[in-house]
Amino acid sequence: MSEQAFLVLTALAERPMHGYAIVQAVETTSEGRVRLRVGTLYGVLDRLVADGLAERDREEVHQGRLRRYYRLTDSGIQALAAEVNKLSANVRAASSVLRASGFAPLQLGGPG
């Protein structure tokens, strides 16, 4: 799963969102590291919908513009949880190797 897909699924785990809200949530969650462009966002959303991990929730007009909301499916929740478990296992393994090699453990939120 790409980092962009992971972050979009993470955003949608909070609540159904429209595109701009997803972009903002991804930027916040990634602490500014990931800034999705509109084309990238909708490419990711199209793939998630095609894979059954997200679906269109509703559409509404706001200030004359159409907002399409997306939400996670049950499969999306399962895929996100599986990815969290995989990434957590990878972090534990890498931390163990660093400790065994005599390197100081990395601090969360430190330089990446």
Short mmCIF file of N, CA and C in Angstrom, two decimals, residues 9-102:
data_model
loop_
_atom_site.label_atom_id
_atom_site.label_comp_id
_atom_site.label_asym_id
_atom_site.label_seq_id
_atom_site.Cartn_x
_atom_site.Cartn_y
_atom_site.Cartn_z
N LEU A 9 -6.73 6.49 3.69
CA LEU A 9 -7.54 5.57 4.49
C LEU A 9 -7.57 6.01 5.95
N THR A 10 -6.44 6.47 6.47
CA THR A 10 -6.39 6.95 7.85
C THR A 10 -7.32 8.14 8.04
N ALA A 11 -7.32 9.06 7.09
CA ALA A 11 -8.22 10.22 7.17
C ALA A 11 -9.68 9.77 7.17
N LEU A 12 -10.01 8.84 6.27
CA LEU A 12 -11.40 8.39 6.16
C LEU A 12 -11.84 7.53 7.34
N ALA A 13 -10.88 7.01 8.10
CA ALA A 13 -11.24 6.23 9.29
C ALA A 13 -11.88 7.12 10.35
N GLU A 14 -11.58 8.41 10.29
CA GLU A 14 -12.14 9.36 11.25
C GLU A 14 -13.61 9.62 10.97
N ARG A 15 -13.93 9.87 9.69
CA ARG A 15 -15.31 10.16 9.29
C ARG A 15 -15.34 10.29 7.77
N PRO A 16 -16.52 10.24 7.15
CA PRO A 16 -16.59 10.52 5.71
C PRO A 16 -16.10 11.95 5.45
N MET A 17 -15.36 12.12 4.36
CA MET A 17 -14.79 13.43 4.03
C MET A 17 -14.86 13.69 2.54
N HIS A 18 -14.87 14.99 2.20
CA HIS A 18 -14.76 15.41 0.80
C HIS A 18 -13.28 15.64 0.51
N GLY A 19 -12.96 15.83 -0.76
CA GLY A 19 -11.57 15.91 -1.20
C GLY A 19 -10.70 16.89 -0.45
N TYR A 20 -11.15 18.13 -0.32
CA TYR A 20 -10.32 19.14 0.34
C TYR A 20 -10.06 18.78 1.80
N ALA A 21 -11.07 18.24 2.48
CA ALA A 21 -10.89 17.83 3.88
C ALA A 21 -9.89 16.68 3.98
N ILE A 22 -9.89 15.78 2.99
CA ILE A 22 -8.92 14.69 2.97
C ILE A 22 -7.51 15.25 2.81
N VAL A 23 -7.34 16.18 1.88
CA VAL A 23 -6.03 16.81 1.66
C VAL A 23 -5.52 17.43 2.97
N GLN A 24 -6.38 18.15 3.67
CA GLN A 24 -6.00 18.78 4.94
C GLN A 24 -5.65 17.74 6.00
N ALA A 25 -6.46 16.68 6.10
CA ALA A 25 -6.22 15.64 7.10
C ALA A 25 -4.90 14.92 6.84
N VAL A 26 -4.61 14.64 5.57
CA VAL A 26 -3.35 13.98 5.22
C VAL A 26 -2.16 14.86 5.60
N GLU A 27 -2.26 16.14 5.31
CA GLU A 27 -1.17 17.05 5.65
C GLU A 27 -0.97 17.12 7.16
N THR A 28 -2.06 17.16 7.91
CA THR A 28 -1.98 17.20 9.37
C THR A 28 -1.40 15.90 9.92
N THR A 29 -1.93 14.77 9.47
CA THR A 29 -1.47 13.47 9.95
C THR A 29 0.01 13.25 9.66
N SER A 30 0.45 13.68 8.50
CA SER A 30 1.85 13.48 8.10
C SER A 30 2.76 14.60 8.61
N GLU A 31 2.21 15.48 9.42
CA GLU A 31 2.95 16.62 9.96
C GLU A 31 3.60 17.44 8.85
N GLY A 32 2.86 17.60 7.74
CA GLY A 32 3.30 18.43 6.64
C GLY A 32 4.22 17.75 5.63
N ARG A 33 4.59 16.49 5.88
CA ARG A 33 5.48 15.78 4.94
C ARG A 33 4.80 15.47 3.63
N VAL A 34 3.50 15.15 3.69
CA VAL A 34 2.76 14.75 2.48
C VAL A 34 1.70 15.79 2.20
N ARG A 35 1.80 16.38 1.01
CA ARG A 35 0.80 17.34 0.54
C ARG A 35 0.26 16.81 -0.78
N LEU A 36 -0.94 16.28 -0.71
CA LEU A 36 -1.54 15.69 -1.90
C LEU A 36 -2.03 16.76 -2.86
N ARG A 37 -1.66 16.61 -4.11
CA ARG A 37 -2.24 17.44 -5.16
C ARG A 37 -3.59 16.83 -5.53
N VAL A 38 -4.46 17.63 -6.09
CA VAL A 38 -5.82 17.18 -6.41
C VAL A 38 -5.79 15.95 -7.32
N GLY A 39 -4.96 15.98 -8.36
CA GLY A 39 -4.88 14.85 -9.28
C GLY A 39 -4.44 13.58 -8.60
N THR A 40 -3.46 13.70 -7.70
CA THR A 40 -2.98 12.54 -6.94
C THR A 40 -4.07 12.02 -6.03
N LEU A 41 -4.74 12.92 -5.32
CA LEU A 41 -5.81 12.52 -4.41
C LEU A 41 -6.88 11.72 -5.13
N TYR A 42 -7.37 12.24 -6.25
CA TYR A 42 -8.47 11.55 -6.92
C TYR A 42 -7.99 10.27 -7.60
N GLY A 43 -6.73 10.19 -7.98
CA GLY A 43 -6.17 8.93 -8.46
C GLY A 43 -6.17 7.88 -7.36
N VAL A 44 -5.75 8.29 -6.16
CA VAL A 44 -5.75 7.38 -5.00
C VAL A 44 -7.17 6.97 -4.66
N LEU A 45 -8.09 7.94 -4.61
CA LEU A 45 -9.48 7.62 -4.28
C LEU A 45 -10.09 6.67 -5.32
N ASP A 46 -9.81 6.90 -6.61
CA ASP A 46 -10.34 6.00 -7.65
C ASP A 46 -9.85 4.58 -7.44
N ARG A 47 -8.56 4.42 -7.09
CA ARG A 47 -8.02 3.07 -6.84
C ARG A 47 -8.65 2.45 -5.60
N LEU A 48 -8.80 3.23 -4.54
CA LEU A 48 -9.41 2.71 -3.32
C LEU A 48 -10.85 2.28 -3.56
N VAL A 49 -11.59 3.07 -4.33
CA VAL A 49 -12.97 2.71 -4.67
C VAL A 49 -12.99 1.45 -5.53
N ALA A 50 -12.12 1.39 -6.54
CA ALA A 50 -12.06 0.21 -7.42
C ALA A 50 -11.70 -1.05 -6.64
N ASP A 51 -10.85 -0.90 -5.62
CA ASP A 51 -10.44 -2.05 -4.80
C ASP A 51 -11.43 -2.37 -3.69
N GLY A 52 -12.49 -1.59 -3.58
CA GLY A 52 -13.51 -1.84 -2.56
C GLY A 52 -13.12 -1.41 -1.16
N LEU A 53 -12.10 -0.55 -1.04
CA LEU A 53 -11.64 -0.10 0.27
C LEU A 53 -12.31 1.19 0.72
N ALA A 54 -12.83 1.93 -0.23
CA ALA A 54 -13.58 3.17 0.05
C ALA A 54 -14.75 3.22 -0.92
N GLU A 55 -15.72 4.06 -0.58
CA GLU A 55 -16.86 4.24 -1.48
C GLU A 55 -17.38 5.65 -1.34
N ARG A 56 -18.11 6.06 -2.37
CA ARG A 56 -18.75 7.38 -2.31
C ARG A 56 -19.84 7.33 -1.26
N ASP A 57 -19.87 8.34 -0.43
CA ASP A 57 -20.85 8.40 0.66
C ASP A 57 -22.05 9.25 0.25
N ARG A 58 -21.77 10.46 -0.23
CA ARG A 58 -22.85 11.36 -0.64
C ARG A 58 -22.24 12.53 -1.41
N GLU A 59 -23.11 13.30 -2.02
CA GLU A 59 -22.70 14.53 -2.69
C GLU A 59 -23.57 15.66 -2.16
N GLU A 60 -22.97 16.83 -2.03
CA GLU A 60 -23.75 18.00 -1.64
C GLU A 60 -23.13 19.22 -2.30
N VAL A 61 -23.94 20.24 -2.47
CA VAL A 61 -23.47 21.48 -3.06
C VAL A 61 -23.17 22.45 -1.92
N HIS A 62 -21.96 23.02 -1.96
CA HIS A 62 -21.52 23.98 -0.95
C HIS A 62 -20.97 25.20 -1.67
N GLN A 63 -21.58 26.34 -1.46
CA GLN A 63 -21.19 27.59 -2.11
C GLN A 63 -21.10 27.42 -3.63
N GLY A 64 -22.10 26.72 -4.18
CA GLY A 64 -22.19 26.53 -5.62
C GLY A 64 -21.27 25.47 -6.20
N ARG A 65 -20.54 24.76 -5.35
CA ARG A 65 -19.62 23.72 -5.83
C ARG A 65 -20.04 22.37 -5.29
N LEU A 66 -19.89 21.36 -6.13
CA LEU A 66 -20.24 20.00 -5.72
C LEU A 66 -19.14 19.42 -4.85
N ARG A 67 -19.52 18.88 -3.71
CA ARG A 67 -18.59 18.16 -2.84
C ARG A 67 -19.00 16.70 -2.83
N ARG A 68 -18.08 15.84 -3.16
CA ARG A 68 -18.32 14.40 -3.12
C ARG A 68 -17.60 13.85 -1.89
N TYR A 69 -18.35 13.20 -1.03
CA TYR A 69 -17.81 12.63 0.20
C TYR A 69 -17.50 11.15 -0.01
N TYR A 70 -16.43 10.70 0.63
CA TYR A 70 -16.01 9.30 0.58
C TYR A 70 -15.96 8.76 2.00
N ARG A 71 -16.14 7.45 2.11
CA ARG A 71 -16.03 6.80 3.42
C ARG A 71 -15.37 5.45 3.25
N LEU A 72 -14.85 4.92 4.34
CA LEU A 72 -14.24 3.59 4.33
C LEU A 72 -15.31 2.52 4.25
N THR A 73 -14.97 1.43 3.62
CA THR A 73 -15.80 0.23 3.67
C THR A 73 -15.24 -0.67 4.77
N ASP A 74 -15.94 -1.75 5.07
CA ASP A 74 -15.41 -2.71 6.03
C ASP A 74 -14.07 -3.26 5.55
N SER A 75 -13.96 -3.51 4.25
CA SER A 75 -12.69 -3.99 3.69
C SER A 75 -11.59 -2.94 3.86
N GLY A 76 -11.95 -1.67 3.75
CA GLY A 76 -10.99 -0.60 3.94
C GLY A 76 -10.48 -0.54 5.37
N ILE A 77 -11.38 -0.74 6.31
CA ILE A 77 -10.98 -0.77 7.73
C ILE A 77 -10.02 -1.93 7.97
N GLN A 78 -10.35 -3.10 7.42
CA GLN A 78 -9.48 -4.27 7.58
C GLN A 78 -8.13 -4.05 6.93
N ALA A 79 -8.12 -3.46 5.74
CA ALA A 79 -6.85 -3.20 5.03
C ALA A 79 -6.00 -2.20 5.81
N LEU A 80 -6.62 -1.17 6.35
CA LEU A 80 -5.88 -0.18 7.14
C LEU A 80 -5.30 -0.83 8.39
N ALA A 81 -6.09 -1.62 9.08
CA ALA A 81 -5.60 -2.30 10.29
C ALA A 81 -4.45 -3.24 9.95
N ALA A 82 -4.55 -3.97 8.85
CA ALA A 82 -3.48 -4.88 8.43
C ALA A 82 -2.20 -4.10 8.12
N GLU A 83 -2.34 -2.96 7.46
CA GLU A 83 -1.17 -2.14 7.13
C GLU A 83 -0.54 -1.56 8.39
N VAL A 84 -1.35 -1.14 9.35
CA VAL A 84 -0.82 -0.64 10.63
C VAL A 84 -0.02 -1.74 11.32
N ASN A 85 -0.56 -2.96 11.34
CA ASN A 85 0.15 -4.09 11.96
C ASN A 85 1.47 -4.36 11.25
N LYS A 86 1.45 -4.34 9.91
CA LYS A 86 2.67 -4.59 9.13
C LYS A 86 3.72 -3.52 9.40
N LEU A 87 3.30 -2.26 9.36
CA LEU A 87 4.25 -1.17 9.60
C LEU A 87 4.79 -1.21 11.03
N SER A 88 3.95 -1.53 11.99
CA SER A 88 4.40 -1.64 13.38
C SER A 88 5.43 -2.74 13.53
N ALA A 89 5.20 -3.88 12.88
CA ALA A 89 6.17 -4.99 12.93
C ALA A 89 7.49 -4.57 12.29
N ASN A 90 7.42 -3.84 11.18
CA ASN A 90 8.64 -3.37 10.53
C ASN A 90 9.42 -2.40 11.43
N VAL A 91 8.71 -1.52 12.11
CA VAL A 91 9.36 -0.57 13.02
C VAL A 91 10.03 -1.32 14.17
N ARG A 92 9.33 -2.30 14.73
CA ARG A 92 9.93 -3.09 15.82
C ARG A 92 11.18 -3.81 15.35
N ALA A 93 11.12 -4.41 14.16
CA ALA A 93 12.27 -5.14 13.62
C ALA A 93 13.45 -4.20 13.38
N ALA A 94 13.20 -3.06 12.77
CA ALA A 94 14.27 -2.10 12.49
C ALA A 94 14.86 -1.56 13.79
N SER A 95 14.03 -1.27 14.77
CA SER A 95 14.51 -0.77 16.06
C SER A 95 15.39 -1.80 16.74
N SER A 96 14.99 -3.06 16.65
CA SER A 96 15.77 -4.15 17.23
C SER A 96 17.15 -4.25 16.58
N VAL A 97 17.19 -4.14 15.26
CA VAL A 97 18.46 -4.19 14.54
C VAL A 97 19.34 -3.01 14.94
N LEU A 98 18.75 -1.82 15.03
CA LEU A 98 19.53 -0.65 15.44
C LEU A 98 20.11 -0.82 16.84
N ARG A 99 19.29 -1.31 17.76
CA ARG A 99 19.78 -1.52 19.13
C ARG A 99 20.90 -2.56 19.15
N ALA A 100 20.71 -3.66 18.42
CA ALA A 100 21.72 -4.73 18.37
C ALA A 100 23.01 -4.25 17.73
N SER A 101 22.93 -3.26 16.86
CA SER A 101 24.11 -2.72 16.18
C SER A 101 24.78 -1.61 16.99
N GLY A 102 24.22 -1.30 18.16
CA GLY A 102 24.81 -0.29 19.02
C GLY A 102 24.36 1.13 18.73
#
